[in-house]
XYZ file of C-alpha atoms in Angstrom:
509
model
C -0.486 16.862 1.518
C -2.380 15.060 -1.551
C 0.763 12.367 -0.915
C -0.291 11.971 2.538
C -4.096 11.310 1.583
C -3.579 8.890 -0.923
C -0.833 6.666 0.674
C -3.573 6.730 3.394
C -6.712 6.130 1.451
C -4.529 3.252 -0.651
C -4.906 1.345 2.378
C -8.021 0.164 2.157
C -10.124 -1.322 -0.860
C -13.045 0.951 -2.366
C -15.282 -1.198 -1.045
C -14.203 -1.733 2.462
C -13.638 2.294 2.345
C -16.739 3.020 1.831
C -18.421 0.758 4.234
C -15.966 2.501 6.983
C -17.344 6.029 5.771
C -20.976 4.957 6.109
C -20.183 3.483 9.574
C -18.965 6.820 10.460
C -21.717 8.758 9.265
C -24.205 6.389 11.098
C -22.372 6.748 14.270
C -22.765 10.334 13.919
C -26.735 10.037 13.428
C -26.889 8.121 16.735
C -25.118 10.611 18.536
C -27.614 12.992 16.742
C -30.594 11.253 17.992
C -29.118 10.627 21.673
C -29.147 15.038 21.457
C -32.384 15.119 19.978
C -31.225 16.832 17.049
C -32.313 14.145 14.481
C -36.030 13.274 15.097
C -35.717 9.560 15.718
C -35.049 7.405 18.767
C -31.499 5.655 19.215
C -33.540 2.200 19.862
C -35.419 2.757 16.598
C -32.453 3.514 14.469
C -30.563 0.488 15.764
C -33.693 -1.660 14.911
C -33.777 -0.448 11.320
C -30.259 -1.192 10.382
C -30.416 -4.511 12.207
C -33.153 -5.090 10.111
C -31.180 -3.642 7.181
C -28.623 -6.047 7.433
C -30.001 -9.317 8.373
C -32.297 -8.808 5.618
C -30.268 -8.125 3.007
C -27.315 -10.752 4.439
C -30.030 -13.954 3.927
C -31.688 -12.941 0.864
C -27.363 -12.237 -1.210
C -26.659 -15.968 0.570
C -30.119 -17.289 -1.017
C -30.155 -15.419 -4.220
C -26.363 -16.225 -4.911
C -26.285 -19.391 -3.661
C -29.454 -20.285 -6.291
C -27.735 -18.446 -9.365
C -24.183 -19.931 -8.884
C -22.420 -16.631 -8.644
C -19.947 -14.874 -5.790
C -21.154 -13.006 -3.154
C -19.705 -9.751 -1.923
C -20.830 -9.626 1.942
C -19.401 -5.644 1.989
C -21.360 -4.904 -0.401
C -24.663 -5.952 2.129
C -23.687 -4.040 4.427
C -23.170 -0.811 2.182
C -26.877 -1.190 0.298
C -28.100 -1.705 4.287
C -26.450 1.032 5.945
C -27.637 3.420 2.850
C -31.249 2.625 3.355
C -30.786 3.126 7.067
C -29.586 6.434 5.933
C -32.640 7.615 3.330
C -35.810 5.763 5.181
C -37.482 7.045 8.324
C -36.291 4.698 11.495
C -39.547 5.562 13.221
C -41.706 2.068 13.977
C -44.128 2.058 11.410
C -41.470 1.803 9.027
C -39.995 -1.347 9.658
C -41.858 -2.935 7.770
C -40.936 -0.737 4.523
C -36.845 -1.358 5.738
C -37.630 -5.167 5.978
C -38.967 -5.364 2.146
C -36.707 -2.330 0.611
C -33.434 -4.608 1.839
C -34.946 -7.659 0.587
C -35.612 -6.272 -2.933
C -32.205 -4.235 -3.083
C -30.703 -7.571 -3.172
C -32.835 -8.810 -5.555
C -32.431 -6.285 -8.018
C -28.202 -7.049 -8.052
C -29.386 -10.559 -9.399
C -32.531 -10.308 -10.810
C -32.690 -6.912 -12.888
C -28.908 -7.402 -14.873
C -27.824 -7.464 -18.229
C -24.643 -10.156 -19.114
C -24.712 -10.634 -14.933
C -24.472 -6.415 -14.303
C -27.048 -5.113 -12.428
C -28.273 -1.723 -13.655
C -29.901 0.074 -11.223
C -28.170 1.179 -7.929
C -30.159 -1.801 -4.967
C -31.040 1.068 -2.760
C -32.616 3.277 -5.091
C -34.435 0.598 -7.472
C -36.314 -0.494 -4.104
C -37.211 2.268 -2.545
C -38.331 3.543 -5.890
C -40.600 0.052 -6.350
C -41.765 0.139 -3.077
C -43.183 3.714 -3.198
C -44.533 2.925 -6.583
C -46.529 0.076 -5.199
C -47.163 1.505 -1.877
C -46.979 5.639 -1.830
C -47.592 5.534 1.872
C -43.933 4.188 1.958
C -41.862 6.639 0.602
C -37.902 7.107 1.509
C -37.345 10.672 3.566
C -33.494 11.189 2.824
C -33.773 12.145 6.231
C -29.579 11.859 5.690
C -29.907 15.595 4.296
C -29.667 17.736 6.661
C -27.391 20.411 7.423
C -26.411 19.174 10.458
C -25.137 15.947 8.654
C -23.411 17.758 5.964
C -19.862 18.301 7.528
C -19.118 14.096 7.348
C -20.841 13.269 4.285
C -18.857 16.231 2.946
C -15.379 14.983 4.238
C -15.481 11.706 4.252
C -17.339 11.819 0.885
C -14.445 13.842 -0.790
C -12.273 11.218 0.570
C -14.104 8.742 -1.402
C -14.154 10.148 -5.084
C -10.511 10.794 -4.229
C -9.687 7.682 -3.889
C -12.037 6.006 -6.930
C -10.760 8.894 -9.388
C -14.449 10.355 -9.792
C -14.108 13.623 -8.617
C -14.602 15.206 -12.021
C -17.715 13.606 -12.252
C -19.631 14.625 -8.892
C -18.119 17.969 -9.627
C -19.842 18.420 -12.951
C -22.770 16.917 -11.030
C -22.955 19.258 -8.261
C -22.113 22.295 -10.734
C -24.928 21.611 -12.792
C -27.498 20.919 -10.000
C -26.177 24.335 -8.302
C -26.629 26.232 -11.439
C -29.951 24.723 -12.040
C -30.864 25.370 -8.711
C -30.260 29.235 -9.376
C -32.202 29.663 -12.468
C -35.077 27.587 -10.471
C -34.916 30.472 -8.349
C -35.025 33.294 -10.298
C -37.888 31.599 -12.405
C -39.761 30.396 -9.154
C -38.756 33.996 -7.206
C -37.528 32.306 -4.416
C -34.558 33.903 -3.186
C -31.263 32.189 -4.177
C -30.208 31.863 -0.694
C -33.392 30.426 0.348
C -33.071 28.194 -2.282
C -29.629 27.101 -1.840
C -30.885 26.268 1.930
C -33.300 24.661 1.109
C -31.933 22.628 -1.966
C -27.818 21.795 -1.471
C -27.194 22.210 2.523
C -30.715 20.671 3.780
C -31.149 18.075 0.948
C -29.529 14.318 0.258
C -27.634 15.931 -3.299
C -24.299 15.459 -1.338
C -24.447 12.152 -0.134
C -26.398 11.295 -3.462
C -23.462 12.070 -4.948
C -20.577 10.611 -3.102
C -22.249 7.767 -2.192
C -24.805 6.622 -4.747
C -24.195 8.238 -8.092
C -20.252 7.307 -7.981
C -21.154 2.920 -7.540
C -19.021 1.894 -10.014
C -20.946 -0.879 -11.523
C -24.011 1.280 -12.413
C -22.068 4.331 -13.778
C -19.724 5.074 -16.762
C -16.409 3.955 -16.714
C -14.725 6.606 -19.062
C -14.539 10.057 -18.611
C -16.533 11.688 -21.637
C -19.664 9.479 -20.822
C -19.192 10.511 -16.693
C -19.843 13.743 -17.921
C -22.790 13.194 -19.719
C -23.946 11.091 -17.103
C -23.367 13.753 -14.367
C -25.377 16.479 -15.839
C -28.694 13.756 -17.057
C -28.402 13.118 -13.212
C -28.351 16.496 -12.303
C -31.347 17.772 -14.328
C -33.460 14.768 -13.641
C -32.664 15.234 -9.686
C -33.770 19.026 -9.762
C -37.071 18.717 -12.046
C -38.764 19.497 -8.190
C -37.027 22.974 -8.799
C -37.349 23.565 -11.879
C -41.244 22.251 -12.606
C -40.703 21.430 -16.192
C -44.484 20.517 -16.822
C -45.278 19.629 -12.610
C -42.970 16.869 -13.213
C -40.643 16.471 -10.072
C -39.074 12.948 -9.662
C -37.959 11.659 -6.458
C -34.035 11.159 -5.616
C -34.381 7.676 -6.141
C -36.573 7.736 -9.561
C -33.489 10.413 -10.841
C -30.724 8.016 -9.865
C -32.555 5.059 -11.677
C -32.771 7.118 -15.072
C -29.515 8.574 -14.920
C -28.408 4.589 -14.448
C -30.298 3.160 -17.250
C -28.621 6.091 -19.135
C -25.285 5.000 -17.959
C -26.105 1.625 -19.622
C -27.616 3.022 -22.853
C -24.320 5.020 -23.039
C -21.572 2.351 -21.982
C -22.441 -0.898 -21.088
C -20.464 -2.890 -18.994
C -20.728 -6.913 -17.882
C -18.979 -9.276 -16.015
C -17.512 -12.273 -17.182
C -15.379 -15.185 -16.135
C -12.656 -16.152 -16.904
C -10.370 -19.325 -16.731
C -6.515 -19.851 -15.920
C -4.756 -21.354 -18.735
C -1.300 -20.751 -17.221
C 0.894 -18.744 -14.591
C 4.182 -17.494 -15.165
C 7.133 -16.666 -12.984
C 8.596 -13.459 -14.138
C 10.973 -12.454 -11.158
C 11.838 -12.887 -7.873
C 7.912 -11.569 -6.399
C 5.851 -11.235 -9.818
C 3.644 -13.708 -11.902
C 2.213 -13.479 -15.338
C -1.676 -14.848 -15.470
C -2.697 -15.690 -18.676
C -6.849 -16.343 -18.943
C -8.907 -17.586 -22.273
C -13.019 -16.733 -21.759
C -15.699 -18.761 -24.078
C -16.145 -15.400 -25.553
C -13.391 -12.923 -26.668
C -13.344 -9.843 -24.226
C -13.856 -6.271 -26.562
C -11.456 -3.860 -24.818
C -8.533 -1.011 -25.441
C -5.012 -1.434 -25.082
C -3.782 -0.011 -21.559
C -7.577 -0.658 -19.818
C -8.608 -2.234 -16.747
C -11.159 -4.265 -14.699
C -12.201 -5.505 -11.427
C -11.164 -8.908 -10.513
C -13.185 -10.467 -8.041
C -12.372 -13.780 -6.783
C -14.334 -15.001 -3.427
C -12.113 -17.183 -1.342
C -12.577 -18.618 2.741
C -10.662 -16.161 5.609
C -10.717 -12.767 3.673
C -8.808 -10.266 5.239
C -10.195 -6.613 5.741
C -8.576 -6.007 2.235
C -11.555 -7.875 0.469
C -12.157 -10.381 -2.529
C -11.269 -6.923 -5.250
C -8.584 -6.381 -6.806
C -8.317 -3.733 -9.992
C -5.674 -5.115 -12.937
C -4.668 -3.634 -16.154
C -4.599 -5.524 -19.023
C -0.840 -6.830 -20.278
C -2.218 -8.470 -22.996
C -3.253 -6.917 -26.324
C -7.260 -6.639 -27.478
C -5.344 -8.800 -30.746
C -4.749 -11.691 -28.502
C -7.303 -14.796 -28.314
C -6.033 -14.788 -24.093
C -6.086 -11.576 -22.042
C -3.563 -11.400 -19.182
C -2.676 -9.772 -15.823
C 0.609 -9.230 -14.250
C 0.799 -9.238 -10.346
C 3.351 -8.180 -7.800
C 3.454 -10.341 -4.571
C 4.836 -8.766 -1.224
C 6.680 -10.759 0.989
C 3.198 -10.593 3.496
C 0.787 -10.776 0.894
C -2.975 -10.462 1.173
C -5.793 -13.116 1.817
C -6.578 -12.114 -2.243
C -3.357 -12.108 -3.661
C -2.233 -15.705 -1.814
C -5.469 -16.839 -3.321
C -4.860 -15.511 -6.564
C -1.119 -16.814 -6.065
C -2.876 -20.444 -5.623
C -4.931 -20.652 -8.679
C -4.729 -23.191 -10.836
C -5.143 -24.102 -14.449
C -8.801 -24.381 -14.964
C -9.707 -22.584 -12.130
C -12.221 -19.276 -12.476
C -11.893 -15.753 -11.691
C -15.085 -12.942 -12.643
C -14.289 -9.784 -13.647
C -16.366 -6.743 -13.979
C -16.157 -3.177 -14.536
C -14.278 -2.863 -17.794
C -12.698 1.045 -17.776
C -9.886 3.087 -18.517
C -8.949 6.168 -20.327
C -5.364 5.424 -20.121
C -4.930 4.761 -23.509
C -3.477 5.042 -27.507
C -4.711 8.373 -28.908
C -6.350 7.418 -31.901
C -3.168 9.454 -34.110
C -0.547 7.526 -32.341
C 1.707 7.344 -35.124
C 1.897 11.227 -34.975
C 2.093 11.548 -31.875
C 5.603 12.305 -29.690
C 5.003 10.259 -26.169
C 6.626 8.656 -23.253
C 5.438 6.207 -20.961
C 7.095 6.511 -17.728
C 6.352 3.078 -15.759
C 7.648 1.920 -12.724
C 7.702 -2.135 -11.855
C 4.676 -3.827 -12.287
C 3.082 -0.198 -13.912
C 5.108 -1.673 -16.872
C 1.736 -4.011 -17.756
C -0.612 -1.271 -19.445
C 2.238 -0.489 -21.245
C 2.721 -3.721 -22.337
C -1.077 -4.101 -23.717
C 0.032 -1.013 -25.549
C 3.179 -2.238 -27.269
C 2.074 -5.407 -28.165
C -1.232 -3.723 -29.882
C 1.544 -1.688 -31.505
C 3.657 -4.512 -32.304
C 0.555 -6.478 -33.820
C -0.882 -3.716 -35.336
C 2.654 -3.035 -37.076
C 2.520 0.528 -36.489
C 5.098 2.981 -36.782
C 5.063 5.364 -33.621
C 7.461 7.873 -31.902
C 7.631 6.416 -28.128
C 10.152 6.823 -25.227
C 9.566 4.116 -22.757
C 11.623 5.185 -19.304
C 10.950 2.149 -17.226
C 12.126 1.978 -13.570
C 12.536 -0.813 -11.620
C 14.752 -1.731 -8.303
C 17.342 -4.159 -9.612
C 17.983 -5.857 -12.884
C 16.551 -8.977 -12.433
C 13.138 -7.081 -12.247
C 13.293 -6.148 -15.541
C 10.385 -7.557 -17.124
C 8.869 -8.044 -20.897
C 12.942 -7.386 -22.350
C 11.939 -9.553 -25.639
C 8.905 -7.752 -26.537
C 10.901 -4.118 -25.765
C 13.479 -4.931 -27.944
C 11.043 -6.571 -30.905
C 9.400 -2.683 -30.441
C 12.356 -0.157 -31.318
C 11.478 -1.371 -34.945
C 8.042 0.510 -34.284
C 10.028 3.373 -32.726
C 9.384 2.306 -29.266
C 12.802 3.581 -27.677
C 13.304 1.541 -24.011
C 15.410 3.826 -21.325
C 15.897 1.448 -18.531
C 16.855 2.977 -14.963
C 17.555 1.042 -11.997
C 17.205 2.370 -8.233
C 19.015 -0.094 -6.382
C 22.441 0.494 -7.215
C 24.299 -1.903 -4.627
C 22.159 -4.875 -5.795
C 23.177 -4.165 -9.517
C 26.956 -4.672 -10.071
C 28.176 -4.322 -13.011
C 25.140 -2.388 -14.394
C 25.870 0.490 -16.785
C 22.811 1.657 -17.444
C 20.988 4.655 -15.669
C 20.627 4.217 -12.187
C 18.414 5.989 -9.195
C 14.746 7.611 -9.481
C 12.987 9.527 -12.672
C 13.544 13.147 -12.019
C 13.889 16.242 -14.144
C 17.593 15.500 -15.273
C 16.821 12.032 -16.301
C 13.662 13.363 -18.179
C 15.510 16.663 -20.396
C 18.410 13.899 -21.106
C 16.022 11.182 -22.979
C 13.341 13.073 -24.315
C 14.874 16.355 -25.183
C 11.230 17.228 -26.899
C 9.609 16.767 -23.700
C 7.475 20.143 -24.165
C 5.635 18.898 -27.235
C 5.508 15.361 -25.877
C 2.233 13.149 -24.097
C 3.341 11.598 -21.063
C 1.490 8.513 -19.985
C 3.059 7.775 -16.236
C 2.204 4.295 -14.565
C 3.070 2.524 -10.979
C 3.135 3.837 -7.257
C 0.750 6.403 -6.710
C 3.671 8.187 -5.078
C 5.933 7.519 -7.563
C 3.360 8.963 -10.194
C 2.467 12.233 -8.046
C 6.267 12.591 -7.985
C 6.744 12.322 -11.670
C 3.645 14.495 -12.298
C 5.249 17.342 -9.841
C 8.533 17.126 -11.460
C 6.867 17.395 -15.493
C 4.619 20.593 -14.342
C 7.805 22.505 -12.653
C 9.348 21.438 -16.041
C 6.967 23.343 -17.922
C 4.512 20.653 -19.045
C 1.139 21.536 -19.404
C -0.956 19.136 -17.134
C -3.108 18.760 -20.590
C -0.057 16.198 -21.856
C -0.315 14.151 -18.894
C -2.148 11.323 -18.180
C -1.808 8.977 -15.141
C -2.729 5.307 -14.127
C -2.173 3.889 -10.667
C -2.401 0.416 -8.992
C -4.991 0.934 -6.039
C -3.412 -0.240 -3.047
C -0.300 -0.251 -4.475
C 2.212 1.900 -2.193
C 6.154 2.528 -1.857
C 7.686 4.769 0.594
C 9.558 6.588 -2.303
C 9.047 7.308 -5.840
């Protein structure tokens, strides 16, 4: 089933996902106000998104135009369609819609730190605006039990697909717990309370929607955590009334982001093509140098965002792991192209030397534990899965440390064999390279191992596979596959850890 779900969900960028889940939950609100069961008009709720949008669409084309950076047009129409969702679409409020979308925008350019933005748009200016004006305050009218069955579905969708799941959990777990004790200390009954506080509040969208943006939340696991439960306890001081102090969703969003910053800062930054390299038959090697050099861990990731005319509904996003090593004065990406590639990918296929690209969102916890050279592992990588691997080796390999590694790397035929000269310079580390191919009839006179990783192909390589940490890279089927296989072979799921390409899909692993 999970298969199904994520070869579905891998269809579609984060972004443009999201905007399609917010679209569905605001078609459901207008067929809520056409019954009557939502108190606002259908012409009213139209008005304020149209506002929304046109708003916030002319002040990102202004304010990016005047700063020099790219725009991401999905991104208007997710800040809009969120504050169409939390403030009252009555009239009188159009005016407090009109500014709220104008500042949202603002604050992604205006309130930033190396070119991030801190604060989520739509919480910063509702939060200013009711600050300045307290007449104008946001309803989270989107918190309501009778809107709770989409936010809930299509938001579980949605930290699916961005890997955040942990995160809202802890979130919701602590808010639910807090809730309780609020309870008991307010003697309210719980199930008045849980009413009242989880099924008829905005905590659910909060935290699919809002809490999860990936620019203005932690981008490694430990720090989600933390982040999680400040969010919680700020959003349920109303509950609690920790000396009468009770901050609104917005003003508990905003301090759980600047705590996301305080606790792992992120930036953006550009970077420049210094040369391409053909490495097979459908992948290229980008190598990038930056004025400054980039701080990051072997085997991590970021979001490569490069704005280009006639983008397709896949977007200007793309998320790469690092093939280059943190001890390298150039970073580097390696990219597969399909035979019907993308708008982004035949830009990115296009660049040329001296030509920019901006990253962002700088995460991963796919990577070296810290005793690596007493650690038994094996990385498991299949084709272009092979490049956090590579950041790891060539660390390794710079590093000149001594580690115990079994590398089984699949790929379809030999001539997509990729990074053979840097594999072999590692088996003096102890990097051991098992090399399987799947394609048999395209590989005469092959002798190595041939057809998919399974169980057989595991116990025969890595006959310590009990007491070994698997690191598994490539398809997101392929991965699931390999994961299913190592826990039916008695691996706890405590030695595994998994990357994936978003987007990134094969009919078989």
């Amino acid at each position: 089933m999970n298969t199904y779900i994520d070869t579905f969900l891998n269809k579609f960028t984060t972004y443009r996902f999201t905007l399609y889940y917010l679209i569905a939950i605001y078609v459901f609100a207008l067929i809520f106000c056409a019954f009557g069961i939502l108190p606002f008009t259908i012409k009213d709720l139209l008005i304020t998104s149209f506002i929304a949008i046109i708003v916030g669409y002319i002040s990102n084309v202004v304010l990016a135009t005047i700063i020099g950076v790219p725009r991401n047009v999905e991104s208007v129409f997710i800040t809009a369609l969120i504050l169409t969702l939390i403030i009252p679409a009555f009239q009188s409020e159009f005016v407090f819609i009109f500014f709220a979308s104008g500042l949202a925008m603002a604050s992604k350019y205006l309130i930033t730190i190396d070119r991030r933005h801190i604060f989520n748009p739509a919480a910063v200016s509702v939060a200013a605006i009711a600050l300045l004006s307290p007449s104008h305050v946001a309803t989270w009218w989107i918190g309501s039990v009778y809107m709770l069955p989409i936010v809930a579905i299509g938001g579980l969708l949605l930290i699916r697909k961005i890997g955040k799941e942990k995160m809202v959990y802890a979130f919701l777990e602590t808010y639910l717990i807090l809730t309780i004790i609020a309870s008991i200390i307010n003697k309210v009954p719980i199930s008045t309370a849980v009413n009242l506080s989880i099924l008829n509040s905005p905590v659910f969208f909060l935290a699919f929607v809002m809490l999860t943006e990936p620019i203005t939340s932690p981008s490694r696991e430990k720090m989600q955590y933390y982040y999680a439960i400040f969010a919680a306890i700020a959003f349920s001081t109303p509950e609690l009334k920790i000396f009468n102090i009770g901050f609104t969703p917005e003003l508990s969003l905003c301090g759980a982001n600047l705590f996301a910053y305080i606790i792992n800062p992120n930036y953006r930054i550009d970077f420049i093509l210094e040369k391409k390299e053909q490495l097979s038959k459908d992948t290229i090697y980008f190598i990038f140098k930056t004025r400054n050099k980039i701080r990051y861990l072997a085997g991590q990731y970021m979001e490569w965002i490069l704005p280009h005319k006639k983008t397709d509904d896949r977007g200007n996003r793309r998320y790469f792991s690092f093939a280059s090593s943190p001890t390298e004065n150039s970073v580097s990406i390696l990219v597969r192209f399909p035979d019907n590639p993308s708008s982004y990918k035949k830009a990115l296929m296009n660049l040329q030397r001296g030509d920019k690209i901006t990253a962002t969102e700088l995460a991963g916890d796919f990577i070296l534990p810290s005793s690596v050279s007493k650690n038994s592992l094996v990385f498991i990588a299949g084709g272009v899965g092979i490049a956090p691997f590579i950041s790891m080796i060539k660390y390794i390999i710079d590093k000149r440390i001594k580690t115990n590694i079994t590398l089984i790397y699949s790929n379809k035929s030999q001539g997509d064999i990729l990074f053979k000269d840097i594999l072999k310079k590692a088996e003096y580390y102890g990097v051991k390279t098992i090399y399987t191919l799947t394609n048999p009839n395209e590989n005469y006179g092959w002798y190595g191992e041939k057809g998919y990783i399974d169980q057989d192909l595991i116990k025969k390589h890595v006959p310590s596979y009990n007491s070994s940490m698997f690191y598994i890279a490539g398809a997101p089927i392929m991965v699931d596959n390999i994961h299913n296989n190592l826990i039916k072979m008695g691996v706890s799921p405590k030695q595994i850890k998994e990357d994936f390409f978003p987007g990134y899909i094969e009919t078989k692993a």
